[in-house]
C-alpha positions as CSV (number, residue, x, y, z in Angstrom):
1,X,-15.5,-39.7,31.3
2,X,-12.3,-40.1,33.4
3,X,-8.8,-39.4,32.0
4,X,-8.0,-43.1,32.1
5,X,-11.2,-43.9,30.2
6,X,-10.2,-41.3,27.6
7,X,-6.7,-42.8,27.3
8,X,-8.3,-46.3,26.9
9,X,-10.2,-45.1,23.9
10,X,-7.2,-43.3,22.5
11,X,-5.2,-46.5,22.7
12,X,-7.9,-48.4,20.8
13,X,-7.8,-45.8,18.0
14,X,-4.0,-45.7,17.9
15,X,-3.9,-49.5,17.8
16,X,-6.2,-49.4,14.8
17,X,-4.0,-46.8,13.1
18,X,-0.9,-48.9,13.8
19,X,-2.4,-52.1,12.5
20,X,-4.2,-50.4,9.6
21,X,-7.5,-51.8,10.8
22,X,-11.0,-50.4,10.7
23,X,-13.1,-51.1,13.8
24,X,-16.9,-51.2,14.2
25,X,-16.9,-48.7,17.1
26,X,-15.1,-47.9,20.3
27,X,-15.8,-50.3,23.1
28,X,-18.9,-49.4,25.1
29,X,-16.6,-48.9,28.2
30,X,-14.9,-45.9,26.6
31,X,-17.3,-44.7,23.9
32,X,-17.9,-41.0,24.1
33,X,-21.5,-40.0,24.9
34,X,-21.2,-36.4,23.7
35,X,-18.9,-34.0,21.8
36,X,-17.1,-32.9,24.9
37,X,-16.2,-36.5,25.7
38,X,-15.1,-36.9,22.1
39,X,-12.7,-34.0,22.5
40,X,-11.4,-35.5,25.8
41,X,-10.5,-38.7,23.8
42,X,-8.9,-36.6,21.1
43,X,-6.8,-34.7,23.8
44,X,-5.8,-38.1,25.2
45,X,-4.8,-39.2,21.6
46,X,-2.4,-36.3,21.5
47,X,-1.0,-37.2,24.9
48,X,-0.6,-41.0,24.2
49,X,0.6,-40.6,20.7
50,X,3.2,-38.0,21.7
51,X,3.4,-36.3,18.2
52,X,3.9,-32.6,17.7
53,X,0.8,-30.8,16.8
54,X,1.2,-28.5,13.8
55,X,-2.3,-27.1,13.6
56,X,-6.0,-27.9,13.2
57,X,-8.5,-29.0,10.6
58,X,-12.1,-27.8,10.7
59,X,-14.9,-29.8,9.2
60,X,-18.7,-29.7,9.0
61,X,-18.7,-26.0,8.4
62,X,-21.9,-25.9,6.3
63,X,-25.5,-26.7,7.1
64,X,-25.4,-29.6,4.7
65,X,-22.5,-31.3,6.4
66,X,-23.8,-30.5,9.9
67,X,-27.1,-32.1,9.0
68,X,-25.4,-35.1,7.4
69,X,-23.1,-35.7,10.4
70,X,-25.7,-34.8,13.0
71,X,-24.0,-31.9,14.6
72,X,-25.0,-28.3,15.3
73,X,-21.6,-26.6,14.7
74,X,-18.3,-27.5,13.1
75,X,-15.9,-30.1,14.5
76,X,-12.1,-30.0,14.6
77,X,-9.1,-32.3,14.7
78,X,-5.4,-31.9,15.0
79,X,-2.7,-31.8,12.3
80,X,0.4,-33.7,13.3
81,X,4.1,-33.1,12.3
82,X,4.8,-36.5,10.6
83,X,1.6,-36.1,8.5
84,X,2.1,-32.5,7.5
85,X,3.7,-32.4,4.1
86,X,5.2,-29.9,1.7
87,X,3.8,-29.8,-1.8
88,X,3.9,-31.9,-3.9
89,X,3.8,-35.2,-2.0
90,X,3.8,-38.9,-3.0
91,X,2.1,-41.3,-0.5
92,X,1.4,-45.0,-0.3
93,X,-2.2,-45.3,-1.4
94,X,-2.6,-48.5,0.6
95,X,-1.8,-46.6,3.8
96,X,-5.3,-45.0,3.6
97,X,-8.7,-46.6,3.9
98,X,-10.6,-43.8,2.2
99,X,-8.1,-41.5,0.3
100,X,-10.5,-38.6,0.5
101,X,-9.0,-35.3,-0.8
102,X,-10.3,-31.8,0.0
103,X,-9.0,-28.6,-1.5
104,X,-8.7,-26.1,1.3
105,X,-7.3,-22.7,2.3
106,X,-4.7,-23.1,5.0
107,X,-4.2,-20.2,7.4
108,X,-0.8,-19.8,9.2
109,X,-1.0,-17.9,12.5
110,X,1.6,-15.2,13.1
111,X,0.7,-14.9,16.8
112,X,-1.1,-16.7,19.6
113,X,-4.9,-16.6,20.1
114,X,-4.9,-17.6,23.8
115,X,-7.8,-18.5,26.0
116,X,-9.7,-15.5,27.4
117,X,-13.2,-14.6,28.5
118,X,-14.2,-12.4,25.6
119,X,-15.0,-13.9,22.2
120,X,-12.6,-13.2,19.4
121,X,-13.9,-11.1,16.5
122,X,-13.3,-11.8,12.9
123,X,-11.0,-8.7,12.7
124,X,-8.9,-10.0,15.6
125,X,-8.5,-13.4,14.0
126,X,-7.7,-12.0,10.6
127,X,-5.1,-9.7,12.2
128,X,-3.4,-12.8,13.8
129,X,-3.0,-14.6,10.4
130,X,0.5,-14.4,8.9
131,X,-0.2,-16.1,5.6
132,X,-2.7,-18.1,3.6
133,X,-1.7,-21.1,1.6
134,X,-3.3,-23.3,-1.1
135,X,-3.6,-26.7,0.6
136,X,-5.1,-30.1,0.6
137,X,-6.5,-32.1,3.5
138,X,-6.5,-35.9,3.3
139,X,-9.3,-37.5,5.2
140,X,-9.4,-41.0,6.6
141,X,-11.3,-43.0,9.3
142,X,-10.7,-45.8,11.7
143,X,-14.4,-46.8,11.6
144,X,-16.0,-49.3,9.2
145,X,-18.9,-46.9,8.7
146,X,-16.4,-44.0,8.3
147,X,-18.2,-40.7,8.2
148,X,-21.5,-42.4,9.2
149,X,-20.2,-42.9,12.7
150,X,-21.8,-40.9,15.6
151,X,-20.4,-37.4,16.0
152,X,-18.7,-37.8,19.4
153,X,-16.8,-40.9,18.0
154,X,-15.8,-38.9,14.9
155,X,-14.4,-36.2,17.0
156,X,-12.5,-38.8,19.1
157,X,-10.9,-40.2,15.9
158,X,-9.3,-36.8,15.3
159,X,-12.4,-35.6,13.3
160,X,-11.3,-38.0,10.5
161,X,-8.1,-36.1,9.9
162,X,-5.3,-38.0,8.2
163,X,-2.8,-35.6,6.6
164,X,-2.2,-32.1,5.4
165,X,-0.3,-30.8,2.3
166,X,0.9,-27.2,2.4
167,X,1.0,-25.6,-1.1
168,X,2.0,-22.2,-2.3
169,X,1.2,-19.0,-0.4
170,X,-1.3,-16.6,-1.7
171,X,0.3,-13.2,-2.4
172,X,-1.5,-10.2,-0.9
173,X,-4.1,-12.4,0.5
174,X,-5.7,-9.6,2.5
175,X,-6.7,-7.9,-0.7
176,X,-7.8,-11.2,-2.4
177,X,-11.4,-12.2,-2.6
178,X,-11.0,-15.7,-1.0
179,X,-14.7,-16.3,-0.9
180,X,-15.1,-15.9,-4.7
181,X,-11.8,-17.7,-5.6
182,X,-12.5,-20.7,-7.8
183,X,-10.9,-24.0,-7.1
184,X,-10.8,-27.2,-9.2
185,X,-10.1,-30.7,-8.0
186,X,-8.5,-32.8,-10.8
187,X,-8.2,-36.6,-10.2
188,X,-6.2,-38.6,-12.8
189,X,-6.5,-35.8,-15.3
190,X,-10.3,-35.4,-15.1
191,X,-12.0,-32.5,-13.4
192,X,-13.8,-34.0,-10.6
193,X,-15.3,-30.9,-8.9
194,X,-15.2,-27.1,-9.0
195,X,-16.1,-24.7,-6.2
196,X,-15.3,-21.5,-4.5
197,X,-14.0,-20.4,-1.1
198,X,-17.5,-19.5,-0.2
199,X,-18.3,-23.2,0.2
200,X,-16.1,-23.3,3.3
201,X,-18.9,-22.0,5.5
202,X,-19.5,-18.7,3.7
203,X,-15.8,-17.5,3.7
204,X,-12.6,-19.6,4.3
205,X,-11.7,-17.6,7.4
206,X,-15.0,-18.0,9.3
207,X,-14.2,-21.6,10.4
208,X,-11.0,-20.3,11.8
209,X,-12.9,-17.7,13.8
210,X,-15.2,-20.5,15.1
211,X,-12.1,-22.6,16.0
212,X,-10.4,-19.7,17.8
213,X,-13.5,-19.3,20.0
214,X,-14.0,-23.0,20.5
215,X,-10.5,-23.5,21.7
216,X,-10.7,-20.3,23.7
217,X,-13.5,-21.8,25.7
218,X,-11.8,-25.2,25.9
219,X,-8.8,-23.6,27.6
220,X,-5.8,-24.1,25.2
221,X,-6.3,-21.6,22.4
222,X,-4.3,-21.5,19.2
223,X,-0.5,-21.0,18.9
224,X,1.7,-18.9,16.6
225,X,3.0,-21.0,13.7
226,X,0.0,-23.3,13.6
227,X,-1.7,-24.1,10.3
228,X,-5.5,-24.2,10.2
229,X,-7.3,-25.7,7.2
230,X,-10.9,-24.5,7.1
231,X,-12.9,-27.0,5.0
232,X,-13.1,-27.8,1.4
233,X,-13.8,-25.4,-1.5
234,X,-14.2,-28.3,-3.9
235,X,-16.2,-30.9,-2.0
236,X,-15.3,-34.3,-0.5
237,X,-14.0,-36.8,-3.0
238,X,-12.4,-40.3,-2.7
239,X,-9.5,-41.3,-4.9
240,X,-8.7,-44.6,-6.4
241,X,-5.2,-46.1,-6.0
242,X,-3.1,-45.3,-7.8
243,X,-4.1,-41.7,-8.4
244,X,-2.9,-38.2,-8.9
245,X,-5.1,-35.6,-7.1
246,X,-4.4,-31.9,-8.1
247,X,-6.1,-29.0,-6.4
248,X,-5.9,-26.1,-8.8
249,X,-6.2,-22.7,-7.3
250,X,-5.8,-20.9,-10.6
251,X,-3.3,-18.0,-10.5
252,X,-2.1,-19.0,-7.1
253,X,-0.9,-22.5,-8.1
254,X,-1.6,-26.1,-7.5
255,X,-1.3,-28.7,-4.7
256,X,-0.7,-32.3,-5.7
257,X,-0.9,-35.6,-3.9
258,X,0.1,-38.7,-5.7
259,X,-1.2,-42.0,-4.2
260,X,1.0,-44.9,-5.4
């Protein structure tokens, strides 16, 4: 895939975003054939869109979701400044096709994890984390088949990332048992799902370790100040419109998105 072909695909996806359209698929002339081409289109999306990147989202962190999406490892997309919100937030429900809400742990980096030859260890990645926040990821798609689209096209569409809500920080997170922490998702007053941090691939930090090494190999690394949300601790759930979606992290607080 040439840089211009990647930009062609990125412009198609941006046009769909701008017009609030869902498309059947990317044109054959610029459709990615593998995950690397998907990331090339995602890189071009960042270039063409021109928005500041505030971090990353990681998805497909469990065997269940990897089998469902047809991938062998997680996939990642960018978080963008205009779509990174402080908690609580009220958003136009009609601006989203899917209104999927995921309760996630968001890791804020206190220093860079740059490209290098050697793989990053979990200890090195943990040491680079400045803070962990309760958070929500909002998922959406530009494809009519949404999460049923082929994996390279999902990656091209920013791994279905739409928005990110930063909630309260977790005090003394290094001493907290994030894997065992219980999280509830409450939609319109009803408990929709409950889970633990273990559901984010065994431990919430493990997807961040994967991402640090994936971006290490891809040549850009991760930057100080970035937020990385590392997959849902309460499953993947669509909201009606209107709706109030509350991710309840127990003693650490709540994160709330209201869809008008």
